[in-house]
């Protein structure tokens, strides 16, 4: 049975779409080792590298997003969309998928539209608490909609919704290193309270400024810090720190490859409010201060953050206020064991484990039903 399973997974654009997509593929392969999985992404986007790195075949479509500021530029966007739809049709005819999965992002629109039109059962996975445009448009055409937050009936037909949570990087949440060992790995005191600051692989200017403007507080806090600056900002930050006296309590790096160790080292995390990151915090029960990025579609990071704040599962600081207030709040919070415990407990209650396997189950059901029709 498994050798006949053929699944298309489409979408990408950001790590928040790609990591779940790969996790779903891995879960399908775990259940059906001989399953054939083909990814369909957008040319020039990060999935074209990340998916092959994970061991899967991917084909790219020329699709891109609409320019909301300069409408005249959208003529070429429409041409690329039409070309992408034609290409998607050829890909589907050649691969003959039994089911298709959309994870959001430019490519999932034309791919799942064509799959649905050709009678292929489709499932979409929405990572955020505020549904993306592509998934909202696809909702009427798909069989199942896997979501990570309650209350998504305001975007999708209730009868199609399955609350599965977001698939996460298993090597992050399954790390078994102790906090003391993890802090030693970063060259820090194994017994001191530690704050981890992450702004994504490219970094977050606001989070970086929150440290740079308060180096005296860093030094006097009695706390130690692991600071992922992001590759874009790293050189400039190192130059600025070179004019300051040494700060041995501050571990500065451009990128952290082993996030499992970093999370375990931290008593408190400061992070953007991307859906994948939040799902990791919830599964680990990690106290977190969220600083939602204002530069995302429909301000969905703020909505993600507030879903936790309303359950007393996280603190939130507005991006514009962070440089002035974030570090002081973090130092105060990390010293309060009762607050840390409360945040961690409530955060853990929101975690939904085995998300990838649950989504893989739903995909398999659709595929086998299609095969038997």
PDB file of C-alpha atoms in Angstrom, residues 74-361:
ATOM      1  CA  UNK A  74       1.160  43.400 -10.966  1.00  0.00           C
ATOM      2  CA  UNK A  75       0.710  42.785 -14.713  1.00  0.00           C
ATOM      3  CA  UNK A  76       3.894  40.712 -14.694  1.00  0.00           C
ATOM      4  CA  UNK A  77       2.751  39.049 -11.475  1.00  0.00           C
ATOM      5  CA  UNK A  78      -0.451  37.915 -13.204  1.00  0.00           C
ATOM      6  CA  UNK A  79       1.525  36.535 -16.145  1.00  0.00           C
ATOM      7  CA  UNK A  80       3.719  34.558 -13.744  1.00  0.00           C
ATOM      8  CA  UNK A  81       0.623  33.250 -11.955  1.00  0.00           C
ATOM      9  CA  UNK A  82      -0.911  32.032 -15.241  1.00  0.00           C
ATOM     10  CA  UNK A  83       2.377  30.373 -16.218  1.00  0.00           C
ATOM     11  CA  UNK A  84       2.590  28.780 -12.763  1.00  0.00           C
ATOM     12  CA  UNK A  85      -0.909  27.348 -13.112  1.00  0.00           C
ATOM     13  CA  UNK A  86      -0.010  25.788 -16.462  1.00  0.00           C
ATOM     14  CA  UNK A  87       3.182  24.357 -15.018  1.00  0.00           C
ATOM     15  CA  UNK A  88       1.318  23.020 -11.969  1.00  0.00           C
ATOM     16  CA  UNK A  89      -1.124  21.208 -14.244  1.00  0.00           C
ATOM     17  CA  UNK A  90       1.753  19.506 -16.092  1.00  0.00           C
ATOM     18  CA  UNK A  91       3.448  18.571 -12.811  1.00  0.00           C
ATOM     19  CA  UNK A  92       0.228  17.016 -11.488  1.00  0.00           C
ATOM     20  CA  UNK A  93      -0.406  15.034 -14.683  1.00  0.00           C
ATOM     21  CA  UNK A  94       3.142  13.661 -14.622  1.00  0.00           C
ATOM     22  CA  UNK A  95       3.398  12.888 -10.891  1.00  0.00           C
ATOM     23  CA  UNK A  96      -0.220  11.678 -10.436  1.00  0.00           C
ATOM     24  CA  UNK A  97      -0.530  12.609  -6.721  1.00  0.00           C
ATOM     25  CA  UNK A  98      -3.102  10.882  -4.530  1.00  0.00           C
ATOM     26  CA  UNK A  99      -3.311  13.910  -2.213  1.00  0.00           C
ATOM     27  CA  UNK A 100      -1.850  17.411  -1.950  1.00  0.00           C
ATOM     28  CA  UNK A 101      -0.778  19.432   1.085  1.00  0.00           C
ATOM     29  CA  UNK A 102      -0.523  23.231   1.151  1.00  0.00           C
ATOM     30  CA  UNK A 103       1.456  24.943   3.903  1.00  0.00           C
ATOM     31  CA  UNK A 104       0.975  28.559   2.806  1.00  0.00           C
ATOM     32  CA  UNK A 105       3.204  30.706   0.645  1.00  0.00           C
ATOM     33  CA  UNK A 106       3.105  31.697  -3.013  1.00  0.00           C
ATOM     34  CA  UNK A 107       3.379  28.264  -4.647  1.00  0.00           C
ATOM     35  CA  UNK A 108       0.592  26.600  -2.694  1.00  0.00           C
ATOM     36  CA  UNK A 109      -2.109  28.699  -4.402  1.00  0.00           C
ATOM     37  CA  UNK A 110      -1.718  27.598  -8.023  1.00  0.00           C
ATOM     38  CA  UNK A 111      -0.675  24.064  -7.041  1.00  0.00           C
ATOM     39  CA  UNK A 112      -3.640  23.281  -4.794  1.00  0.00           C
ATOM     40  CA  UNK A 113      -6.088  25.121  -7.053  1.00  0.00           C
ATOM     41  CA  UNK A 114      -5.094  22.852  -9.922  1.00  0.00           C
ATOM     42  CA  UNK A 115      -5.081  19.732  -7.745  1.00  0.00           C
ATOM     43  CA  UNK A 116      -8.599  20.484  -6.526  1.00  0.00           C
ATOM     44  CA  UNK A 117      -9.806  21.200 -10.061  1.00  0.00           C
ATOM     45  CA  UNK A 118      -8.348  17.849 -11.202  1.00  0.00           C
ATOM     46  CA  UNK A 119     -10.064  15.886  -8.452  1.00  0.00           C
ATOM     47  CA  UNK A 120      -7.054  15.445  -6.156  1.00  0.00           C
ATOM     48  CA  UNK A 121      -8.055  15.715  -2.463  1.00  0.00           C
ATOM     49  CA  UNK A 122      -6.270  18.569  -0.695  1.00  0.00           C
ATOM     50  CA  UNK A 123      -5.346  19.509   2.859  1.00  0.00           C
ATOM     51  CA  UNK A 124      -3.990  22.850   4.024  1.00  0.00           C
ATOM     52  CA  UNK A 125      -2.021  23.563   7.174  1.00  0.00           C
ATOM     53  CA  UNK A 126      -2.385  27.037   8.716  1.00  0.00           C
ATOM     54  CA  UNK A 127       0.395  27.848  11.181  1.00  0.00           C
ATOM     55  CA  UNK A 128      -0.836  31.204  12.465  1.00  0.00           C
ATOM     56  CA  UNK A 129      -3.731  32.316  14.626  1.00  0.00           C
ATOM     57  CA  UNK A 130      -4.708  34.697  11.809  1.00  0.00           C
ATOM     58  CA  UNK A 131      -5.166  32.861   8.525  1.00  0.00           C
ATOM     59  CA  UNK A 132      -3.053  33.823   5.524  1.00  0.00           C
ATOM     60  CA  UNK A 133      -4.574  35.062   2.279  1.00  0.00           C
ATOM     61  CA  UNK A 134      -3.649  31.972   0.240  1.00  0.00           C
ATOM     62  CA  UNK A 135      -5.152  29.549   2.745  1.00  0.00           C
ATOM     63  CA  UNK A 136      -8.342  31.617   3.087  1.00  0.00           C
ATOM     64  CA  UNK A 137      -8.793  31.490  -0.685  1.00  0.00           C
ATOM     65  CA  UNK A 138      -8.148  27.744  -0.788  1.00  0.00           C
ATOM     66  CA  UNK A 139     -10.405  26.848   2.147  1.00  0.00           C
ATOM     67  CA  UNK A 140     -13.558  26.198   0.077  1.00  0.00           C
ATOM     68  CA  UNK A 141     -11.723  23.827  -2.259  1.00  0.00           C
ATOM     69  CA  UNK A 142      -9.897  21.595   0.221  1.00  0.00           C
ATOM     70  CA  UNK A 143     -11.092  18.581   2.206  1.00  0.00           C
ATOM     71  CA  UNK A 144      -9.286  19.231   5.500  1.00  0.00           C
ATOM     72  CA  UNK A 145      -7.767  22.248   7.269  1.00  0.00           C
ATOM     73  CA  UNK A 146      -5.201  21.562  10.010  1.00  0.00           C
ATOM     74  CA  UNK A 147      -4.770  24.456  12.448  1.00  0.00           C
ATOM     75  CA  UNK A 148      -2.628  25.310  15.470  1.00  0.00           C
ATOM     76  CA  UNK A 149      -5.023  27.600  17.352  1.00  0.00           C
ATOM     77  CA  UNK A 150      -8.582  27.373  18.618  1.00  0.00           C
ATOM     78  CA  UNK A 151     -11.214  29.708  17.196  1.00  0.00           C
ATOM     79  CA  UNK A 152     -10.204  29.365  13.530  1.00  0.00           C
ATOM     80  CA  UNK A 153     -13.861  28.973  12.555  1.00  0.00           C
ATOM     81  CA  UNK A 154     -13.849  32.711  11.897  1.00  0.00           C
ATOM     82  CA  UNK A 155     -11.682  32.014   8.821  1.00  0.00           C
ATOM     83  CA  UNK A 156     -12.546  28.474   7.744  1.00  0.00           C
ATOM     84  CA  UNK A 157     -15.575  26.140   7.502  1.00  0.00           C
ATOM     85  CA  UNK A 158     -15.856  24.548  10.940  1.00  0.00           C
ATOM     86  CA  UNK A 159     -16.579  21.055   9.602  1.00  0.00           C
ATOM     87  CA  UNK A 160     -13.183  20.967   7.817  1.00  0.00           C
ATOM     88  CA  UNK A 161     -11.033  22.100  10.768  1.00  0.00           C
ATOM     89  CA  UNK A 162      -8.763  19.726  12.708  1.00  0.00           C
ATOM     90  CA  UNK A 163      -6.780  21.110  15.654  1.00  0.00           C
ATOM     91  CA  UNK A 164      -3.364  19.483  15.204  1.00  0.00           C
ATOM     92  CA  UNK A 165      -0.853  22.135  16.247  1.00  0.00           C
ATOM     93  CA  UNK A 166       2.214  23.070  14.221  1.00  0.00           C
ATOM     94  CA  UNK A 167       4.880  20.547  13.266  1.00  0.00           C
ATOM     95  CA  UNK A 168       8.206  21.594  14.769  1.00  0.00           C
ATOM     96  CA  UNK A 169      11.869  20.675  14.433  1.00  0.00           C
ATOM     97  CA  UNK A 170      12.115  17.462  16.450  1.00  0.00           C
ATOM     98  CA  UNK A 171      15.819  17.936  17.183  1.00  0.00           C
ATOM     99  CA  UNK A 172      14.887  21.147  19.026  1.00  0.00           C
ATOM    100  CA  UNK A 173      12.179  19.844  21.330  1.00  0.00           C
ATOM    101  CA  UNK A 174      13.779  16.434  21.936  1.00  0.00           C
ATOM    102  CA  UNK A 175      17.179  17.751  23.124  1.00  0.00           C
ATOM    103  CA  UNK A 176      18.058  16.104  26.461  1.00  0.00           C
ATOM    104  CA  UNK A 177      20.998  18.270  27.560  1.00  0.00           C
ATOM    105  CA  UNK A 178      20.689  19.769  31.071  1.00  0.00           C
ATOM    106  CA  UNK A 179      20.535  23.559  31.579  1.00  0.00           C
ATOM    107  CA  UNK A 180      23.948  23.461  33.267  1.00  0.00           C
ATOM    108  CA  UNK A 181      25.534  21.517  30.386  1.00  0.00           C
ATOM    109  CA  UNK A 182      23.842  23.793  27.857  1.00  0.00           C
ATOM    110  CA  UNK A 183      25.185  26.967  29.483  1.00  0.00           C
ATOM    111  CA  UNK A 184      28.694  25.480  29.577  1.00  0.00           C
ATOM    112  CA  UNK A 185      28.392  24.809  25.835  1.00  0.00           C
ATOM    113  CA  UNK A 186      28.045  28.569  25.345  1.00  0.00           C
ATOM    114  CA  UNK A 187      30.992  29.321  27.647  1.00  0.00           C
ATOM    115  CA  UNK A 188      28.750  30.648  30.417  1.00  0.00           C
ATOM    116  CA  UNK A 189      28.404  30.057  34.142  1.00  0.00           C
ATOM    117  CA  UNK A 190      26.346  26.841  34.525  1.00  0.00           C
ATOM    118  CA  UNK A 191      24.501  28.122  37.606  1.00  0.00           C
ATOM    119  CA  UNK A 192      23.508  31.674  36.589  1.00  0.00           C
ATOM    120  CA  UNK A 193      20.123  32.790  35.312  1.00  0.00           C
ATOM    121  CA  UNK A 194      20.287  33.028  31.506  1.00  0.00           C
ATOM    122  CA  UNK A 195      18.259  34.931  28.914  1.00  0.00           C
ATOM    123  CA  UNK A 196      18.232  33.878  25.245  1.00  0.00           C
ATOM    124  CA  UNK A 197      17.562  36.550  22.617  1.00  0.00           C
ATOM    125  CA  UNK A 198      16.675  35.408  19.096  1.00  0.00           C
ATOM    126  CA  UNK A 199      15.353  37.402  16.166  1.00  0.00           C
ATOM    127  CA  UNK A 200      15.360  34.750  13.466  1.00  0.00           C
ATOM    128  CA  UNK A 201      18.241  33.743  11.209  1.00  0.00           C
ATOM    129  CA  UNK A 202      18.523  37.252   9.733  1.00  0.00           C
ATOM    130  CA  UNK A 203      18.123  38.936  13.107  1.00  0.00           C
ATOM    131  CA  UNK A 204      15.722  41.543  14.415  1.00  0.00           C
ATOM    132  CA  UNK A 205      16.874  45.154  14.579  1.00  0.00           C
ATOM    133  CA  UNK A 206      14.576  46.011  17.477  1.00  0.00           C
ATOM    134  CA  UNK A 207      15.751  43.152  19.700  1.00  0.00           C
ATOM    135  CA  UNK A 208      19.366  44.009  18.908  1.00  0.00           C
ATOM    136  CA  UNK A 209      18.822  47.669  19.780  1.00  0.00           C
ATOM    137  CA  UNK A 210      17.236  46.614  23.061  1.00  0.00           C
ATOM    138  CA  UNK A 211      20.609  45.197  24.101  1.00  0.00           C
ATOM    139  CA  UNK A 212      22.902  47.774  22.507  1.00  0.00           C
ATOM    140  CA  UNK A 213      21.142  50.684  24.213  1.00  0.00           C
ATOM    141  CA  UNK A 214      21.425  49.086  27.662  1.00  0.00           C
ATOM    142  CA  UNK A 215      24.872  47.511  27.941  1.00  0.00           C
ATOM    143  CA  UNK A 216      25.273  48.948  31.442  1.00  0.00           C
ATOM    144  CA  UNK A 217      22.151  47.051  32.537  1.00  0.00           C
ATOM    145  CA  UNK A 218      23.556  43.888  30.929  1.00  0.00           C
ATOM    146  CA  UNK A 219      26.695  44.280  33.014  1.00  0.00           C
ATOM    147  CA  UNK A 220      24.900  45.095  36.287  1.00  0.00           C
ATOM    148  CA  UNK A 221      21.979  42.676  36.015  1.00  0.00           C
ATOM    149  CA  UNK A 222      23.613  39.607  37.519  1.00  0.00           C
ATOM    150  CA  UNK A 223      22.163  37.708  34.552  1.00  0.00           C
ATOM    151  CA  UNK A 224      23.922  36.203  31.546  1.00  0.00           C
ATOM    152  CA  UNK A 225      22.763  36.401  27.939  1.00  0.00           C
ATOM    153  CA  UNK A 226      22.938  34.334  24.767  1.00  0.00           C
ATOM    154  CA  UNK A 227      22.396  36.781  21.922  1.00  0.00           C
ATOM    155  CA  UNK A 228      21.771  35.667  18.350  1.00  0.00           C
ATOM    156  CA  UNK A 229      22.254  38.883  16.399  1.00  0.00           C
ATOM    157  CA  UNK A 230      21.427  37.539  12.956  1.00  0.00           C
ATOM    158  CA  UNK A 231      23.979  37.452  10.143  1.00  0.00           C
ATOM    159  CA  UNK A 232      22.836  40.779   8.680  1.00  0.00           C
ATOM    160  CA  UNK A 233      23.625  42.773  11.835  1.00  0.00           C
ATOM    161  CA  UNK A 234      26.497  40.790  13.306  1.00  0.00           C
ATOM    162  CA  UNK A 235      29.541  42.672  11.977  1.00  0.00           C
ATOM    163  CA  UNK A 236      28.149  46.065  12.965  1.00  0.00           C
ATOM    164  CA  UNK A 237      27.263  44.843  16.468  1.00  0.00           C
ATOM    165  CA  UNK A 238      30.713  43.356  17.068  1.00  0.00           C
ATOM    166  CA  UNK A 239      32.245  46.696  16.051  1.00  0.00           C
ATOM    167  CA  UNK A 240      30.011  48.555  18.492  1.00  0.00           C
ATOM    168  CA  UNK A 241      30.816  46.139  21.313  1.00  0.00           C
ATOM    169  CA  UNK A 242      34.553  46.488  20.688  1.00  0.00           C
ATOM    170  CA  UNK A 243      34.449  50.044  22.039  1.00  0.00           C
ATOM    171  CA  UNK A 244      32.855  48.817  25.271  1.00  0.00           C
ATOM    172  CA  UNK A 245      34.698  47.046  28.055  1.00  0.00           C
ATOM    173  CA  UNK A 246      34.507  43.220  27.930  1.00  0.00           C
ATOM    174  CA  UNK A 247      31.175  41.707  28.941  1.00  0.00           C
ATOM    175  CA  UNK A 248      31.846  38.058  29.874  1.00  0.00           C
ATOM    176  CA  UNK A 249      28.175  37.534  30.741  1.00  0.00           C
ATOM    177  CA  UNK A 250      27.202  38.219  27.109  1.00  0.00           C
ATOM    178  CA  UNK A 251      27.648  35.427  24.551  1.00  0.00           C
ATOM    179  CA  UNK A 252      27.241  36.971  21.082  1.00  0.00           C
ATOM    180  CA  UNK A 253      26.817  34.939  17.897  1.00  0.00           C
ATOM    181  CA  UNK A 254      25.414  35.572  14.436  1.00  0.00           C
ATOM    182  CA  UNK A 255      23.534  32.273  14.200  1.00  0.00           C
ATOM    183  CA  UNK A 256      22.751  29.366  16.532  1.00  0.00           C
ATOM    184  CA  UNK A 257      22.611  26.035  14.710  1.00  0.00           C
ATOM    185  CA  UNK A 258      21.771  23.999  17.827  1.00  0.00           C
ATOM    186  CA  UNK A 259      18.621  25.684  19.076  1.00  0.00           C
ATOM    187  CA  UNK A 260      17.779  22.744  21.342  1.00  0.00           C
ATOM    188  CA  UNK A 261      20.863  23.475  23.442  1.00  0.00           C
ATOM    189  CA  UNK A 262      20.131  27.227  23.372  1.00  0.00           C
ATOM    190  CA  UNK A 263      16.565  26.752  24.613  1.00  0.00           C
ATOM    191  CA  UNK A 264      17.711  24.425  27.382  1.00  0.00           C
ATOM    192  CA  UNK A 265      20.324  26.955  28.500  1.00  0.00           C
ATOM    193  CA  UNK A 266      17.684  29.669  28.870  1.00  0.00           C
ATOM    194  CA  UNK A 267      15.480  30.467  31.852  1.00  0.00           C
ATOM    195  CA  UNK A 268      13.717  33.025  29.665  1.00  0.00           C
ATOM    196  CA  UNK A 269      13.545  33.569  25.897  1.00  0.00           C
ATOM    197  CA  UNK A 270      13.033  36.834  24.014  1.00  0.00           C
ATOM    198  CA  UNK A 271      11.781  36.195  20.485  1.00  0.00           C
ATOM    199  CA  UNK A 272       9.702  37.334  17.558  1.00  0.00           C
ATOM    200  CA  UNK A 273       6.245  35.749  17.441  1.00  0.00           C
ATOM    201  CA  UNK A 274       6.500  33.472  14.424  1.00  0.00           C
ATOM    202  CA  UNK A 275       4.175  30.463  14.511  1.00  0.00           C
ATOM    203  CA  UNK A 276       6.903  27.799  14.414  1.00  0.00           C
ATOM    204  CA  UNK A 277       8.876  29.397  17.234  1.00  0.00           C
ATOM    205  CA  UNK A 278       5.767  29.736  19.394  1.00  0.00           C
ATOM    206  CA  UNK A 279       4.921  26.068  18.841  1.00  0.00           C
ATOM    207  CA  UNK A 280       8.406  25.115  20.034  1.00  0.00           C
ATOM    208  CA  UNK A 281       8.071  27.285  23.153  1.00  0.00           C
ATOM    209  CA  UNK A 282       4.712  25.679  23.954  1.00  0.00           C
ATOM    210  CA  UNK A 283       5.949  22.111  23.559  1.00  0.00           C
ATOM    211  CA  UNK A 284       8.928  22.885  25.800  1.00  0.00           C
ATOM    212  CA  UNK A 285       6.969  24.972  28.313  1.00  0.00           C
ATOM    213  CA  UNK A 286       9.477  27.797  27.895  1.00  0.00           C
ATOM    214  CA  UNK A 287       8.853  31.214  29.503  1.00  0.00           C
ATOM    215  CA  UNK A 288       9.010  33.819  26.753  1.00  0.00           C
ATOM    216  CA  UNK A 289       8.692  37.526  26.064  1.00  0.00           C
ATOM    217  CA  UNK A 290       7.384  37.999  22.537  1.00  0.00           C
ATOM    218  CA  UNK A 291       8.214  41.040  20.396  1.00  0.00           C
ATOM    219  CA  UNK A 292       5.960  40.688  17.331  1.00  0.00           C
ATOM    220  CA  UNK A 293       7.404  41.873  14.052  1.00  0.00           C
ATOM    221  CA  UNK A 294       5.372  44.742  12.572  1.00  0.00           C
ATOM    222  CA  UNK A 295       6.650  43.870   9.092  1.00  0.00           C
ATOM    223  CA  UNK A 296       4.458  40.838   8.355  1.00  0.00           C
ATOM    224  CA  UNK A 297       1.203  40.392   6.468  1.00  0.00           C
ATOM    225  CA  UNK A 298      -1.916  41.405   8.384  1.00  0.00           C
ATOM    226  CA  UNK A 299       0.138  41.829  11.579  1.00  0.00           C
ATOM    227  CA  UNK A 300      -0.286  38.099  12.225  1.00  0.00           C
ATOM    228  CA  UNK A 301       2.632  37.943  14.705  1.00  0.00           C
ATOM    229  CA  UNK A 302       0.799  40.247  17.110  1.00  0.00           C
ATOM    230  CA  UNK A 303      -2.254  38.010  16.848  1.00  0.00           C
ATOM    231  CA  UNK A 304      -0.073  34.936  17.500  1.00  0.00           C
ATOM    232  CA  UNK A 305       1.414  36.614  20.574  1.00  0.00           C
ATOM    233  CA  UNK A 306      -1.919  37.708  21.988  1.00  0.00           C
ATOM    234  CA  UNK A 307      -3.269  34.163  21.734  1.00  0.00           C
ATOM    235  CA  UNK A 308      -0.629  33.275  24.375  1.00  0.00           C
ATOM    236  CA  UNK A 309      -0.911  36.481  26.394  1.00  0.00           C
ATOM    237  CA  UNK A 310      -4.670  35.929  26.856  1.00  0.00           C
ATOM    238  CA  UNK A 311      -3.867  32.527  28.385  1.00  0.00           C
ATOM    239  CA  UNK A 312      -1.131  33.982  30.657  1.00  0.00           C
ATOM    240  CA  UNK A 313       1.338  31.902  28.650  1.00  0.00           C
ATOM    241  CA  UNK A 314       3.672  34.717  27.509  1.00  0.00           C
ATOM    242  CA  UNK A 315       4.528  38.377  27.952  1.00  0.00           C
ATOM    243  CA  UNK A 316       4.435  40.733  24.997  1.00  0.00           C
ATOM    244  CA  UNK A 317       6.245  43.982  24.223  1.00  0.00           C
ATOM    245  CA  UNK A 318       5.347  46.122  21.214  1.00  0.00           C
ATOM    246  CA  UNK A 319       8.145  46.525  18.686  1.00  0.00           C
ATOM    247  CA  UNK A 320       8.154  50.316  18.988  1.00  0.00           C
ATOM    248  CA  UNK A 321       8.464  50.137  22.792  1.00  0.00           C
ATOM    249  CA  UNK A 322      11.065  47.378  22.978  1.00  0.00           C
ATOM    250  CA  UNK A 323      14.318  49.393  22.805  1.00  0.00           C
ATOM    251  CA  UNK A 324      13.255  51.410  25.845  1.00  0.00           C
ATOM    252  CA  UNK A 325      11.557  48.736  27.972  1.00  0.00           C
ATOM    253  CA  UNK A 326      12.354  45.180  26.864  1.00  0.00           C
ATOM    254  CA  UNK A 327      15.636  44.512  28.640  1.00  0.00           C
ATOM    255  CA  UNK A 328      14.490  45.929  31.983  1.00  0.00           C
ATOM    256  CA  UNK A 329      11.345  43.767  31.830  1.00  0.00           C
ATOM    257  CA  UNK A 330      13.413  40.685  30.935  1.00  0.00           C
ATOM    258  CA  UNK A 331      15.844  41.153  33.825  1.00  0.00           C
ATOM    259  CA  UNK A 332      12.950  41.679  36.239  1.00  0.00           C
ATOM    260  CA  UNK A 333      11.068  38.631  34.917  1.00  0.00           C
ATOM    261  CA  UNK A 334      13.996  36.209  34.955  1.00  0.00           C
ATOM    262  CA  UNK A 335      14.599  37.008  38.631  1.00  0.00           C
ATOM    263  CA  UNK A 336      10.995  36.125  39.525  1.00  0.00           C
ATOM    264  CA  UNK A 337      10.805  32.340  39.852  1.00  0.00           C
ATOM    265  CA  UNK A 338       7.045  32.358  40.445  1.00  0.00           C
ATOM    266  CA  UNK A 339       6.416  34.263  37.195  1.00  0.00           C
ATOM    267  CA  UNK A 340       8.759  32.002  35.242  1.00  0.00           C
ATOM    268  CA  UNK A 341       6.998  28.910  36.559  1.00  0.00           C
ATOM    269  CA  UNK A 342       3.544  30.324  35.804  1.00  0.00           C
ATOM    270  CA  UNK A 343       4.459  31.365  32.255  1.00  0.00           C
ATOM    271  CA  UNK A 344       6.105  28.011  31.561  1.00  0.00           C
ATOM    272  CA  UNK A 345       3.165  26.005  32.910  1.00  0.00           C
ATOM    273  CA  UNK A 346       0.535  27.914  30.950  1.00  0.00           C
ATOM    274  CA  UNK A 347       2.682  27.837  27.808  1.00  0.00           C
ATOM    275  CA  UNK A 348       3.077  24.052  28.101  1.00  0.00           C
ATOM    276  CA  UNK A 349      -0.699  23.675  28.380  1.00  0.00           C
ATOM    277  CA  UNK A 350      -1.018  25.158  24.883  1.00  0.00           C
ATOM    278  CA  UNK A 351       1.431  22.695  23.328  1.00  0.00           C
ATOM    279  CA  UNK A 352       0.034  20.113  20.907  1.00  0.00           C
ATOM    280  CA  UNK A 353       2.480  17.191  20.550  1.00  0.00           C
ATOM    281  CA  UNK A 354       2.864  14.834  17.569  1.00  0.00           C
ATOM    282  CA  UNK A 355       1.458  17.432  15.171  1.00  0.00           C
ATOM    283  CA  UNK A 356       3.339  16.175  12.098  1.00  0.00           C
ATOM    284  CA  UNK A 357       2.208  12.587  12.675  1.00  0.00           C
ATOM    285  CA  UNK A 358      -1.413  13.677  13.120  1.00  0.00           C
ATOM    286  CA  UNK A 359      -1.317  15.684   9.893  1.00  0.00           C
ATOM    287  CA  UNK A 360       0.373  12.765   8.108  1.00  0.00           C
ATOM    288  CA  UNK A 361      -2.498  10.526   9.270  1.00  0.00           C
TER     289      UNK A 361
END
